Structure formats: structure tokens, C-alpha cells
Amino acid sequence: RIVQACGMKCILSGLVLLGGLALAGGAVSPLSPPTFRVMTYNIHHGEGLDGKVDLLRIAQLIKEQRADIVGLQEVDKGTERTQRRDFPAELAALTGMTCVFSNNYPFQGGEYGNAVLTRFPIARSTNSHFKMLGAKESRGIQQLVLKVHGRELAFLNTHLDAVGPGDAERWSEVNEIESLLKPYRQMPLILVGDFNATPETRVARKLAGLLDDTWTRVSKEPGFTVPAENARRRIDYLWISRDKALVPLKAWVPKSEASDHLPLVVEFELR
């Protein structure tokens, strides 16, 4: 009995000592803020640089980057050009994630819009269509509230107008985004998408006045995402609220031939 009691006491003492050493050595402790990864990706209706529609390689890229939330643009559902396939359902099955699709534009007998893949529970979601000043294609912005590590987080996903002349359509859309941000002021917010605007444009500068550009927070590289074969422009962004709850740890642009865009990935700490 004495030996058994001593053994248990030694084990407990050892556990306490190891715990203290782990904390002193900088190892992850139960109090460390949780991390997660976010990706934004214009998938060009699944068509890669080789002209082939291949969702498997897109799904593999998402899994390789260990993304927990993905904002996708240019997603087909039931269109003629992609053999009436249900891309949101296929991507959900291939990645093991939940998919929320929002149709913005009736196209070739089907739907065309944005989608969000997530590993986190969805508290609520909606989609808003932007006003059209003269564009031929309707655009929209998804707004989801996710339960991320026990906290509510707003996740917005969009694709702004690409057709000129000028930026009147995009300017109108970004002003609508400013209004749409207001209901989410009480929670951390992430806005992702293809904004069809390089950093020096008034559209990007307007967004930079409202939110933080995660790329410039953590990287000194150019962050080019288009065209995929020889990227030389940055038009895909991942913006965050300035409440300090979201801390970008690192950001990168993985190389891929699965689309005409490259994806942007950011790893966050949630405080």
C-alpha cells in the first residue's frame, strides 16, 4: 500500500512538473487562443489552365491547405456548360465540409454565384444582390454567421463587377458593402472575395478605410493572384474587422493550375 501510494504521488508530481516545463518552454497550453485558416478562391466554374473542368483538384487544394472556411466565386449549379452538375453539392462531398451556395445570376438554364465551404456550425446565412447600374450580370454578397471555437464570427463572401468602362458599378457595390457591415459590428468579421480592383484603386482604398487588409498586415510580398499562370495583379482580398479579435498569423498564395486565379490563404488566431 505504501508503494502504491508513493507511486501515485510521484506520478502526480511528475505531471505537474511536465506541465510547468511545457508552459515555460512555449508549448501550446490550454489557454492558447485557437487558430483556423480561411481561403478565398475564384474557381472559374471549375475550369483550369488546361481547359478542363476538374473539381477534384480544387477540393484537393483546399484540403492540402487545411482551410476551415472557404469563400468561392464563379460557382456553377445546373448550368449547360458544366453538364448540369451541382458544384456546391460535389464540393461539399469532396471536402467533407458544409456548403452554402447563393445564386446571383441565371445562366445557361442553371445558377451561377458564390459559395462558402465551412467546417464550423452555421448560425444563420443570407445573400444580398447589389444594385445594377448598367451591368449585364447581377452580383451578390453572402453573409454568414458562424460559430467558430464557441464564438460568433461574421463571414462575408463576394465577387464585384468586372466590366467597365470605369469603376462605377464596383464603386456602387463597395458603398453597399459599407452599409452591410453595420449589423455585424458586435462580432469579429471577415470579408473575402474577388474585388476586381488593385490596391491603388479607389474601390480598394475605400475598403482599406473600413477594414484591415490581412495581406499587408503579415506579408511584404506582392500577393498577386491573377492571372494564375503568371500572376502580376492583386485583386483577391481577405479583409478583417479592427476589433483585435482576429489576429492574422501568416498569409500565402498557393500555386495551382486549377483556375485562372490563385487562391489566397490566411491563418488566424481568435482572441
PDB file of C-alpha atoms in Angstrom:
ATOM      1  CA  ARG A   1       0.000   0.000   0.000  1.00  0.00           C
ATOM      2  CA  ILE A   2       2.853   2.387   0.841  1.00  0.00           C
ATOM      3  CA  VAL A   3       4.498   1.650  -2.527  1.00  0.00           C
ATOM      4  CA  GLN A   4       1.222   2.216  -4.377  1.00  0.00           C
ATOM      5  CA  ALA A   5       0.561   5.499  -2.597  1.00  0.00           C
ATOM      6  CA  CYS A   6       4.099   6.704  -3.266  1.00  0.00           C
ATOM      7  CA  GLY A   7       3.782   5.728  -6.923  1.00  0.00           C
ATOM      8  CA  MET A   8       0.595   7.740  -7.378  1.00  0.00           C
ATOM      9  CA  LYS A   9       2.135  10.730  -5.596  1.00  0.00           C
ATOM     10  CA  CYS A  10       5.195  10.571  -7.849  1.00  0.00           C
ATOM     11  CA  ILE A  11       3.055  10.369 -10.969  1.00  0.00           C
ATOM     12  CA  LEU A  12       1.035  13.423  -9.946  1.00  0.00           C
ATOM     13  CA  SER A  13       4.188  15.344  -9.088  1.00  0.00           C
ATOM     14  CA  GLY A  14       5.657  14.423 -12.458  1.00  0.00           C
ATOM     15  CA  LEU A  15       2.583  15.603 -14.328  1.00  0.00           C
ATOM     16  CA  VAL A  16       2.667  18.943 -12.544  1.00  0.00           C
ATOM     17  CA  LEU A  17       6.372  19.299 -13.326  1.00  0.00           C
ATOM     18  CA  LEU A  18       5.904  18.421 -17.011  1.00  0.00           C
ATOM     19  CA  GLY A  19       3.023  20.873 -17.278  1.00  0.00           C
ATOM     20  CA  GLY A  20       5.168  23.631 -15.846  1.00  0.00           C
ATOM     21  CA  LEU A  21       8.022  22.811 -18.208  1.00  0.00           C
ATOM     22  CA  ALA A  22       5.700  22.810 -21.214  1.00  0.00           C
ATOM     23  CA  LEU A  23       4.380  26.246 -20.327  1.00  0.00           C
ATOM     24  CA  ALA A  24       7.862  27.582 -19.676  1.00  0.00           C
ATOM     25  CA  GLY A  25       9.111  26.166 -22.965  1.00  0.00           C
ATOM     26  CA  GLY A  26       6.435  27.900 -25.050  1.00  0.00           C
ATOM     27  CA  ALA A  27       4.422  24.797 -25.910  1.00  0.00           C
ATOM     28  CA  VAL A  28       0.715  25.099 -26.614  1.00  0.00           C
ATOM     29  CA  SER A  29      -1.261  25.363 -23.411  1.00  0.00           C
ATOM     30  CA  PRO A  30      -4.981  25.021 -22.819  1.00  0.00           C
ATOM     31  CA  LEU A  31      -5.095  28.835 -22.623  1.00  0.00           C
ATOM     32  CA  SER A  32      -3.585  29.382 -26.091  1.00  0.00           C
ATOM     33  CA  PRO A  33      -6.001  31.147 -28.481  1.00  0.00           C
ATOM     34  CA  PRO A  34      -7.424  28.788 -31.126  1.00  0.00           C
ATOM     35  CA  THR A  35      -6.341  29.133 -34.751  1.00  0.00           C
ATOM     36  CA  PHE A  36      -8.112  28.489 -38.040  1.00  0.00           C
ATOM     37  CA  ARG A  37      -7.494  29.002 -41.755  1.00  0.00           C
ATOM     38  CA  VAL A  38      -9.512  30.935 -44.310  1.00  0.00           C
ATOM     39  CA  MET A  39      -9.251  30.760 -48.102  1.00  0.00           C
ATOM     40  CA  THR A  40     -10.746  32.894 -50.856  1.00  0.00           C
ATOM     41  CA  TYR A  41     -10.754  31.409 -54.344  1.00  0.00           C
ATOM     42  CA  ASN A  42     -12.304  32.347 -57.676  1.00  0.00           C
ATOM     43  CA  ILE A  43     -12.622  28.882 -59.200  1.00  0.00           C
ATOM     44  CA  HIS A  44     -13.611  29.948 -62.764  1.00  0.00           C
ATOM     45  CA  HIS A  45     -16.508  27.434 -62.817  1.00  0.00           C
ATOM     46  CA  GLY A  46     -14.000  24.679 -62.087  1.00  0.00           C
ATOM     47  CA  GLU A  47     -12.044  25.204 -65.305  1.00  0.00           C
ATOM     48  CA  GLY A  48      -8.276  25.084 -65.005  1.00  0.00           C
ATOM     49  CA  LEU A  49      -5.498  26.431 -67.202  1.00  0.00           C
ATOM     50  CA  ASP A  50      -5.686  23.239 -69.264  1.00  0.00           C
ATOM     51  CA  GLY A  51      -9.302  23.986 -70.198  1.00  0.00           C
ATOM     52  CA  LYS A  52     -10.609  21.028 -68.197  1.00  0.00           C
ATOM     53  CA  VAL A  53     -13.334  21.262 -65.549  1.00  0.00           C
ATOM     54  CA  ASP A  54     -11.981  19.378 -62.550  1.00  0.00           C
ATOM     55  CA  LEU A  55     -13.461  19.893 -59.089  1.00  0.00           C
ATOM     56  CA  LEU A  56     -11.332  17.149 -57.570  1.00  0.00           C
ATOM     57  CA  ARG A  57      -8.128  19.173 -57.893  1.00  0.00           C
ATOM     58  CA  ILE A  58      -9.863  22.202 -56.378  1.00  0.00           C
ATOM     59  CA  ALA A  59     -11.028  20.086 -53.445  1.00  0.00           C
ATOM     60  CA  GLN A  60      -7.561  18.586 -53.047  1.00  0.00           C
ATOM     61  CA  LEU A  61      -6.039  22.063 -52.943  1.00  0.00           C
ATOM     62  CA  ILE A  62      -8.496  23.127 -50.230  1.00  0.00           C
ATOM     63  CA  LYS A  63      -7.627  20.044 -48.168  1.00  0.00           C
ATOM     64  CA  GLU A  64      -3.879  20.436 -48.739  1.00  0.00           C
ATOM     65  CA  GLN A  65      -4.046  23.992 -47.403  1.00  0.00           C
ATOM     66  CA  ARG A  66      -6.109  22.782 -44.414  1.00  0.00           C
ATOM     67  CA  ALA A  67      -8.661  25.547 -44.902  1.00  0.00           C
ATOM     68  CA  ASP A  68     -11.513  25.667 -42.374  1.00  0.00           C
ATOM     69  CA  ILE A  69     -13.596  28.326 -44.174  1.00  0.00           C
ATOM     70  CA  VAL A  70     -13.503  28.918 -47.934  1.00  0.00           C
ATOM     71  CA  GLY A  71     -15.162  31.709 -49.900  1.00  0.00           C
ATOM     72  CA  LEU A  72     -15.635  30.622 -53.523  1.00  0.00           C
ATOM     73  CA  GLN A  73     -16.605  32.745 -56.502  1.00  0.00           C
ATOM     74  CA  GLU A  74     -17.797  31.777 -60.002  1.00  0.00           C
ATOM     75  CA  VAL A  75     -19.589  28.632 -58.901  1.00  0.00           C
ATOM     76  CA  ASP A  76     -21.927  26.781 -61.286  1.00  0.00           C
ATOM     77  CA  LYS A  77     -25.046  24.864 -60.359  1.00  0.00           C
ATOM     78  CA  GLY A  78     -27.044  23.092 -63.047  1.00  0.00           C
ATOM     79  CA  THR A  79     -25.599  25.042 -65.991  1.00  0.00           C
ATOM     80  CA  GLU A  80     -25.252  23.707 -69.504  1.00  0.00           C
ATOM     81  CA  ARG A  81     -21.516  24.380 -69.761  1.00  0.00           C
ATOM     82  CA  THR A  82     -20.787  22.118 -66.793  1.00  0.00           C
ATOM     83  CA  GLN A  83     -23.199  19.309 -67.759  1.00  0.00           C
ATOM     84  CA  ARG A  84     -25.905  20.403 -65.274  1.00  0.00           C
ATOM     85  CA  ARG A  85     -23.704  19.348 -62.369  1.00  0.00           C
ATOM     86  CA  ASP A  86     -24.359  20.539 -58.816  1.00  0.00           C
ATOM     87  CA  PHE A  87     -20.994  22.045 -57.930  1.00  0.00           C
ATOM     88  CA  PRO A  88     -21.907  23.058 -54.348  1.00  0.00           C
ATOM     89  CA  ALA A  89     -23.016  19.502 -53.519  1.00  0.00           C
ATOM     90  CA  GLU A  90     -19.943  17.973 -55.182  1.00  0.00           C
ATOM     91  CA  LEU A  91     -17.510  20.285 -53.404  1.00  0.00           C
ATOM     92  CA  ALA A  92     -19.169  19.588 -50.063  1.00  0.00           C
ATOM     93  CA  ALA A  93     -18.802  15.842 -50.632  1.00  0.00           C
ATOM     94  CA  LEU A  94     -15.197  16.100 -51.861  1.00  0.00           C
ATOM     95  CA  THR A  95     -14.018  18.277 -48.960  1.00  0.00           C
ATOM     96  CA  GLY A  96     -16.215  16.939 -46.155  1.00  0.00           C
ATOM     97  CA  MET A  97     -17.371  20.494 -45.434  1.00  0.00           C
ATOM     98  CA  THR A  98     -20.776  22.154 -45.333  1.00  0.00           C
ATOM     99  CA  CYS A  99     -21.533  24.265 -48.404  1.00  0.00           C
ATOM    100  CA  VAL A 100     -23.819  27.293 -48.652  1.00  0.00           C
ATOM    101  CA  PHE A 101     -24.485  28.406 -52.242  1.00  0.00           C
ATOM    102  CA  SER A 102     -26.116  31.671 -53.317  1.00  0.00           C
ATOM    103  CA  ASN A 103     -27.349  32.219 -56.844  1.00  0.00           C
ATOM    104  CA  ASN A 104     -26.720  35.676 -58.262  1.00  0.00           C
ATOM    105  CA  TYR A 105     -27.271  35.200 -61.970  1.00  0.00           C
ATOM    106  CA  PRO A 106     -29.453  32.779 -64.007  1.00  0.00           C
ATOM    107  CA  PHE A 107     -27.090  31.244 -66.543  1.00  0.00           C
ATOM    108  CA  GLN A 108     -27.491  28.588 -69.246  1.00  0.00           C
ATOM    109  CA  GLY A 109     -30.551  27.059 -67.624  1.00  0.00           C
ATOM    110  CA  GLY A 110     -28.940  26.931 -64.213  1.00  0.00           C
ATOM    111  CA  GLU A 111     -27.477  29.122 -61.482  1.00  0.00           C
ATOM    112  CA  TYR A 112     -24.210  30.993 -61.081  1.00  0.00           C
ATOM    113  CA  GLY A 113     -22.916  32.658 -57.943  1.00  0.00           C
ATOM    114  CA  ASN A 114     -20.829  32.388 -54.795  1.00  0.00           C
ATOM    115  CA  ALA A 115     -20.419  29.613 -52.238  1.00  0.00           C
ATOM    116  CA  VAL A 116     -18.966  29.170 -48.770  1.00  0.00           C
ATOM    117  CA  LEU A 117     -17.454  25.919 -47.514  1.00  0.00           C
ATOM    118  CA  THR A 118     -17.081  25.652 -43.757  1.00  0.00           C
ATOM    119  CA  ARG A 119     -16.122  23.184 -41.041  1.00  0.00           C
ATOM    120  CA  PHE A 120     -17.851  25.330 -38.420  1.00  0.00           C
ATOM    121  CA  PRO A 121     -21.548  25.368 -37.478  1.00  0.00           C
ATOM    122  CA  ILE A 122     -23.662  27.947 -39.308  1.00  0.00           C
ATOM    123  CA  ALA A 123     -25.858  30.091 -37.073  1.00  0.00           C
ATOM    124  CA  ARG A 124     -27.540  31.937 -39.951  1.00  0.00           C
ATOM    125  CA  SER A 125     -26.946  33.000 -43.549  1.00  0.00           C
ATOM    126  CA  THR A 126     -28.350  35.334 -46.173  1.00  0.00           C
ATOM    127  CA  ASN A 127     -27.442  36.764 -49.566  1.00  0.00           C
ATOM    128  CA  SER A 128     -27.890  40.313 -50.873  1.00  0.00           C
ATOM    129  CA  HIS A 129     -27.899  41.317 -54.528  1.00  0.00           C
ATOM    130  CA  PHE A 130     -26.160  44.561 -55.421  1.00  0.00           C
ATOM    131  CA  LYS A 131     -27.990  47.265 -57.341  1.00  0.00           C
ATOM    132  CA  MET A 132     -27.252  47.148 -61.057  1.00  0.00           C
ATOM    133  CA  LEU A 133     -26.354  50.455 -62.684  1.00  0.00           C
ATOM    134  CA  GLY A 134     -25.805  49.006 -66.117  1.00  0.00           C
ATOM    135  CA  ALA A 135     -24.029  45.705 -65.684  1.00  0.00           C
ATOM    136  CA  LYS A 136     -25.333  42.695 -67.552  1.00  0.00           C
ATOM    137  CA  GLU A 137     -24.576  40.270 -64.722  1.00  0.00           C
ATOM    138  CA  SER A 138     -26.095  40.509 -61.261  1.00  0.00           C
ATOM    139  CA  ARG A 139     -23.629  40.310 -58.359  1.00  0.00           C
ATOM    140  CA  GLY A 140     -24.184  39.488 -54.712  1.00  0.00           C
ATOM    141  CA  ILE A 141     -22.645  39.159 -51.289  1.00  0.00           C
ATOM    142  CA  GLN A 142     -23.130  36.211 -48.946  1.00  0.00           C
ATOM    143  CA  GLN A 143     -23.384  36.944 -45.232  1.00  0.00           C
ATOM    144  CA  LEU A 144     -22.955  34.057 -42.794  1.00  0.00           C
ATOM    145  CA  VAL A 145     -22.648  33.994 -39.035  1.00  0.00           C
ATOM    146  CA  LEU A 146     -20.505  31.044 -37.996  1.00  0.00           C
ATOM    147  CA  LYS A 147     -19.799  29.529 -34.596  1.00  0.00           C
ATOM    148  CA  VAL A 148     -16.006  29.472 -34.571  1.00  0.00           C
ATOM    149  CA  HIS A 149     -14.492  27.892 -31.477  1.00  0.00           C
ATOM    150  CA  GLY A 150     -17.564  28.876 -29.477  1.00  0.00           C
ATOM    151  CA  ARG A 151     -17.730  32.452 -30.736  1.00  0.00           C
ATOM    152  CA  GLU A 152     -19.896  34.098 -33.381  1.00  0.00           C
ATOM    153  CA  LEU A 153     -17.996  35.321 -36.417  1.00  0.00           C
ATOM    154  CA  ALA A 154     -19.415  37.123 -39.456  1.00  0.00           C
ATOM    155  CA  PHE A 155     -18.142  35.799 -42.787  1.00  0.00           C
ATOM    156  CA  LEU A 156     -18.946  37.703 -45.976  1.00  0.00           C
ATOM    157  CA  ASN A 157     -18.111  36.477 -49.476  1.00  0.00           C
ATOM    158  CA  THR A 158     -18.479  38.450 -52.697  1.00  0.00           C
ATOM    159  CA  HIS A 159     -17.428  38.998 -56.309  1.00  0.00           C
ATOM    160  CA  LEU A 160     -17.562  42.583 -57.560  1.00  0.00           C
ATOM    161  CA  ASP A 161     -18.286  43.668 -61.104  1.00  0.00           C
ATOM    162  CA  ALA A 162     -15.525  43.185 -63.657  1.00  0.00           C
ATOM    163  CA  VAL A 163     -16.914  45.041 -66.672  1.00  0.00           C
ATOM    164  CA  GLY A 164     -16.167  48.696 -67.453  1.00  0.00           C
ATOM    165  CA  PRO A 165     -15.796  51.215 -68.741  1.00  0.00           C
ATOM    166  CA  GLY A 166     -14.783  52.763 -65.453  1.00  0.00           C
ATOM    167  CA  ASP A 167     -15.498  51.501 -61.959  1.00  0.00           C
ATOM    168  CA  ALA A 168     -18.972  52.961 -61.356  1.00  0.00           C
ATOM    169  CA  GLU A 169     -20.503  49.545 -60.766  1.00  0.00           C
ATOM    170  CA  ARG A 170     -17.805  48.471 -58.323  1.00  0.00           C
ATOM    171  CA  TRP A 171     -17.919  51.819 -56.543  1.00  0.00           C
ATOM    172  CA  SER A 172     -21.661  51.429 -56.019  1.00  0.00           C
ATOM    173  CA  GLU A 173     -21.164  47.862 -54.771  1.00  0.00           C
ATOM    174  CA  VAL A 174     -18.450  48.787 -52.283  1.00  0.00           C
ATOM    175  CA  ASN A 175     -20.660  51.534 -50.862  1.00  0.00           C
ATOM    176  CA  GLU A 176     -23.399  48.947 -50.363  1.00  0.00           C
ATOM    177  CA  ILE A 177     -20.878  46.745 -48.574  1.00  0.00           C
ATOM    178  CA  GLU A 178     -20.174  49.595 -46.153  1.00  0.00           C
ATOM    179  CA  SER A 179     -23.855  49.594 -45.161  1.00  0.00           C
ATOM    180  CA  LEU A 180     -23.992  45.798 -44.936  1.00  0.00           C
ATOM    181  CA  LEU A 181     -21.146  45.746 -42.413  1.00  0.00           C
ATOM    182  CA  LYS A 182     -23.114  47.695 -39.795  1.00  0.00           C
ATOM    183  CA  PRO A 183     -25.200  44.818 -38.335  1.00  0.00           C
ATOM    184  CA  TYR A 184     -22.010  42.864 -37.596  1.00  0.00           C
ATOM    185  CA  ARG A 185     -20.158  45.483 -35.564  1.00  0.00           C
ATOM    186  CA  GLN A 186     -20.504  43.472 -32.360  1.00  0.00           C
ATOM    187  CA  MET A 187     -18.585  40.444 -33.645  1.00  0.00           C
ATOM    188  CA  PRO A 188     -15.336  39.665 -35.467  1.00  0.00           C
ATOM    189  CA  LEU A 189     -15.826  39.939 -39.241  1.00  0.00           C
ATOM    190  CA  ILE A 190     -14.070  38.564 -42.302  1.00  0.00           C
ATOM    191  CA  LEU A 191     -14.829  39.790 -45.827  1.00  0.00           C
ATOM    192  CA  VAL A 192     -13.364  37.812 -48.733  1.00  0.00           C
ATOM    193  CA  GLY A 193     -13.662  37.721 -52.470  1.00  0.00           C
ATOM    194  CA  ASP A 194     -12.644  38.778 -55.932  1.00  0.00           C
ATOM    195  CA  PHE A 195     -12.957  42.570 -55.884  1.00  0.00           C
ATOM    196  CA  ASN A 196     -11.659  43.196 -59.408  1.00  0.00           C
ATOM    197  CA  ALA A 197      -9.700  46.152 -58.022  1.00  0.00           C
ATOM    198  CA  THR A 198      -5.967  46.500 -57.457  1.00  0.00           C
ATOM    199  CA  PRO A 199      -4.730  48.131 -54.222  1.00  0.00           C
ATOM    200  CA  GLU A 200      -4.251  51.638 -55.657  1.00  0.00           C
ATOM    201  CA  THR A 201      -7.855  51.957 -56.921  1.00  0.00           C
ATOM    202  CA  ARG A 202     -10.492  53.937 -55.060  1.00  0.00           C
ATOM    203  CA  VAL A 203     -12.524  50.755 -54.529  1.00  0.00           C
ATOM    204  CA  ALA A 204      -9.658  49.036 -52.674  1.00  0.00           C
ATOM    205  CA  ARG A 205      -8.785  52.234 -50.807  1.00  0.00           C
ATOM    206  CA  LYS A 206     -12.409  52.559 -49.679  1.00  0.00           C
ATOM    207  CA  LEU A 207     -12.324  49.039 -48.249  1.00  0.00           C
ATOM    208  CA  ALA A 208      -8.966  49.744 -46.602  1.00  0.00           C
ATOM    209  CA  GLY A 209     -10.658  52.612 -44.777  1.00  0.00           C
ATOM    210  CA  LEU A 210     -13.297  50.272 -43.390  1.00  0.00           C
ATOM    211  CA  LEU A 211     -11.353  47.077 -42.657  1.00  0.00           C
ATOM    212  CA  ASP A 212      -7.803  45.755 -42.384  1.00  0.00           C
ATOM    213  CA  ASP A 213      -6.152  44.114 -45.368  1.00  0.00           C
ATOM    214  CA  THR A 214      -4.695  40.928 -43.901  1.00  0.00           C
ATOM    215  CA  TRP A 215      -2.113  40.551 -46.648  1.00  0.00           C
ATOM    216  CA  THR A 216      -0.387  43.839 -45.855  1.00  0.00           C
ATOM    217  CA  ARG A 217      -0.571  43.026 -42.137  1.00  0.00           C
ATOM    218  CA  VAL A 218       1.601  39.933 -42.405  1.00  0.00           C
ATOM    219  CA  SER A 219       3.436  39.931 -45.737  1.00  0.00           C
ATOM    220  CA  LYS A 220       5.768  42.170 -47.704  1.00  0.00           C
ATOM    221  CA  GLU A 221       5.358  40.093 -50.870  1.00  0.00           C
ATOM    222  CA  PRO A 222       3.141  41.411 -53.716  1.00  0.00           C
ATOM    223  CA  GLY A 223       0.372  38.833 -53.168  1.00  0.00           C
ATOM    224  CA  PHE A 224      -0.518  38.611 -56.855  1.00  0.00           C
ATOM    225  CA  THR A 225      -3.391  36.235 -57.664  1.00  0.00           C
ATOM    226  CA  VAL A 226      -4.106  36.803 -61.383  1.00  0.00           C
ATOM    227  CA  PRO A 227      -3.523  35.530 -63.964  1.00  0.00           C
ATOM    228  CA  ALA A 228      -2.722  32.154 -62.438  1.00  0.00           C
ATOM    229  CA  GLU A 229      -0.059  31.215 -64.971  1.00  0.00           C
ATOM    230  CA  ASN A 230       1.939  34.424 -64.432  1.00  0.00           C
ATOM    231  CA  ALA A 231       0.333  36.368 -61.602  1.00  0.00           C
ATOM    232  CA  ARG A 232       1.000  40.110 -61.712  1.00  0.00           C
ATOM    233  CA  ARG A 233      -2.093  41.710 -60.172  1.00  0.00           C
ATOM    234  CA  ARG A 234      -3.705  41.552 -56.736  1.00  0.00           C
ATOM    235  CA  ILE A 235      -7.498  41.644 -56.912  1.00  0.00           C
ATOM    236  CA  ASP A 236      -8.420  38.878 -54.437  1.00  0.00           C
ATOM    237  CA  TYR A 237      -8.525  40.041 -50.811  1.00  0.00           C
ATOM    238  CA  LEU A 238      -9.234  38.912 -47.295  1.00  0.00           C
ATOM    239  CA  TRP A 239     -10.332  41.841 -45.102  1.00  0.00           C
ATOM    240  CA  ILE A 240     -10.963  41.753 -41.335  1.00  0.00           C
ATOM    241  CA  SER A 241     -12.589  43.943 -38.701  1.00  0.00           C
ATOM    242  CA  ARG A 242     -10.384  46.092 -36.496  1.00  0.00           C
ATOM    243  CA  ASP A 243     -11.660  44.813 -33.148  1.00  0.00           C
ATOM    244  CA  LYS A 244      -8.381  42.915 -32.474  1.00  0.00           C
ATOM    245  CA  ALA A 245     -10.238  39.635 -32.007  1.00  0.00           C
ATOM    246  CA  LEU A 246      -8.796  38.300 -35.270  1.00  0.00           C
ATOM    247  CA  VAL A 247      -5.010  38.205 -35.493  1.00  0.00           C
ATOM    248  CA  PRO A 248      -3.548  37.156 -38.873  1.00  0.00           C
ATOM    249  CA  LEU A 249      -0.501  34.964 -38.273  1.00  0.00           C
ATOM    250  CA  LYS A 250       0.554  34.309 -41.850  1.00  0.00           C
ATOM    251  CA  ALA A 251      -0.778  34.610 -45.392  1.00  0.00           C
ATOM    252  CA  TRP A 252       0.230  32.897 -48.618  1.00  0.00           C
ATOM    253  CA  VAL A 253      -0.794  32.365 -52.245  1.00  0.00           C
ATOM    254  CA  PRO A 254      -0.526  28.670 -53.186  1.00  0.00           C
ATOM    255  CA  LYS A 255       0.461  27.851 -56.756  1.00  0.00           C
ATOM    256  CA  SER A 256      -2.163  25.961 -58.736  1.00  0.00           C
ATOM    257  CA  GLU A 257      -3.425  25.444 -62.283  1.00  0.00           C
ATOM    258  CA  ALA A 258      -6.967  24.555 -61.169  1.00  0.00           C
ATOM    259  CA  SER A 259      -8.391  28.018 -62.073  1.00  0.00           C
ATOM    260  CA  ASP A 260      -7.450  31.264 -63.801  1.00  0.00           C
ATOM    261  CA  HIS A 261      -6.996  32.770 -60.303  1.00  0.00           C
ATOM    262  CA  LEU A 262      -4.705  31.692 -57.495  1.00  0.00           C
ATOM    263  CA  PRO A 263      -6.219  31.208 -54.037  1.00  0.00           C
ATOM    264  CA  LEU A 264      -5.325  33.350 -51.037  1.00  0.00           C
ATOM    265  CA  VAL A 265      -4.993  31.656 -47.617  1.00  0.00           C
ATOM    266  CA  VAL A 266      -4.665  33.278 -44.197  1.00  0.00           C
ATOM    267  CA  GLU A 267      -4.170  31.610 -40.827  1.00  0.00           C
ATOM    268  CA  PHE A 268      -5.799  33.402 -37.900  1.00  0.00           C
ATOM    269  CA  GLU A 269      -5.652  33.381 -34.161  1.00  0.00           C
ATOM    270  CA  LEU A 270      -9.000  34.085 -32.492  1.00  0.00           C
ATOM    271  CA  ARG A 271      -8.565  36.020 -29.263  1.00  0.00           C
TER     272      ARG A 271
END
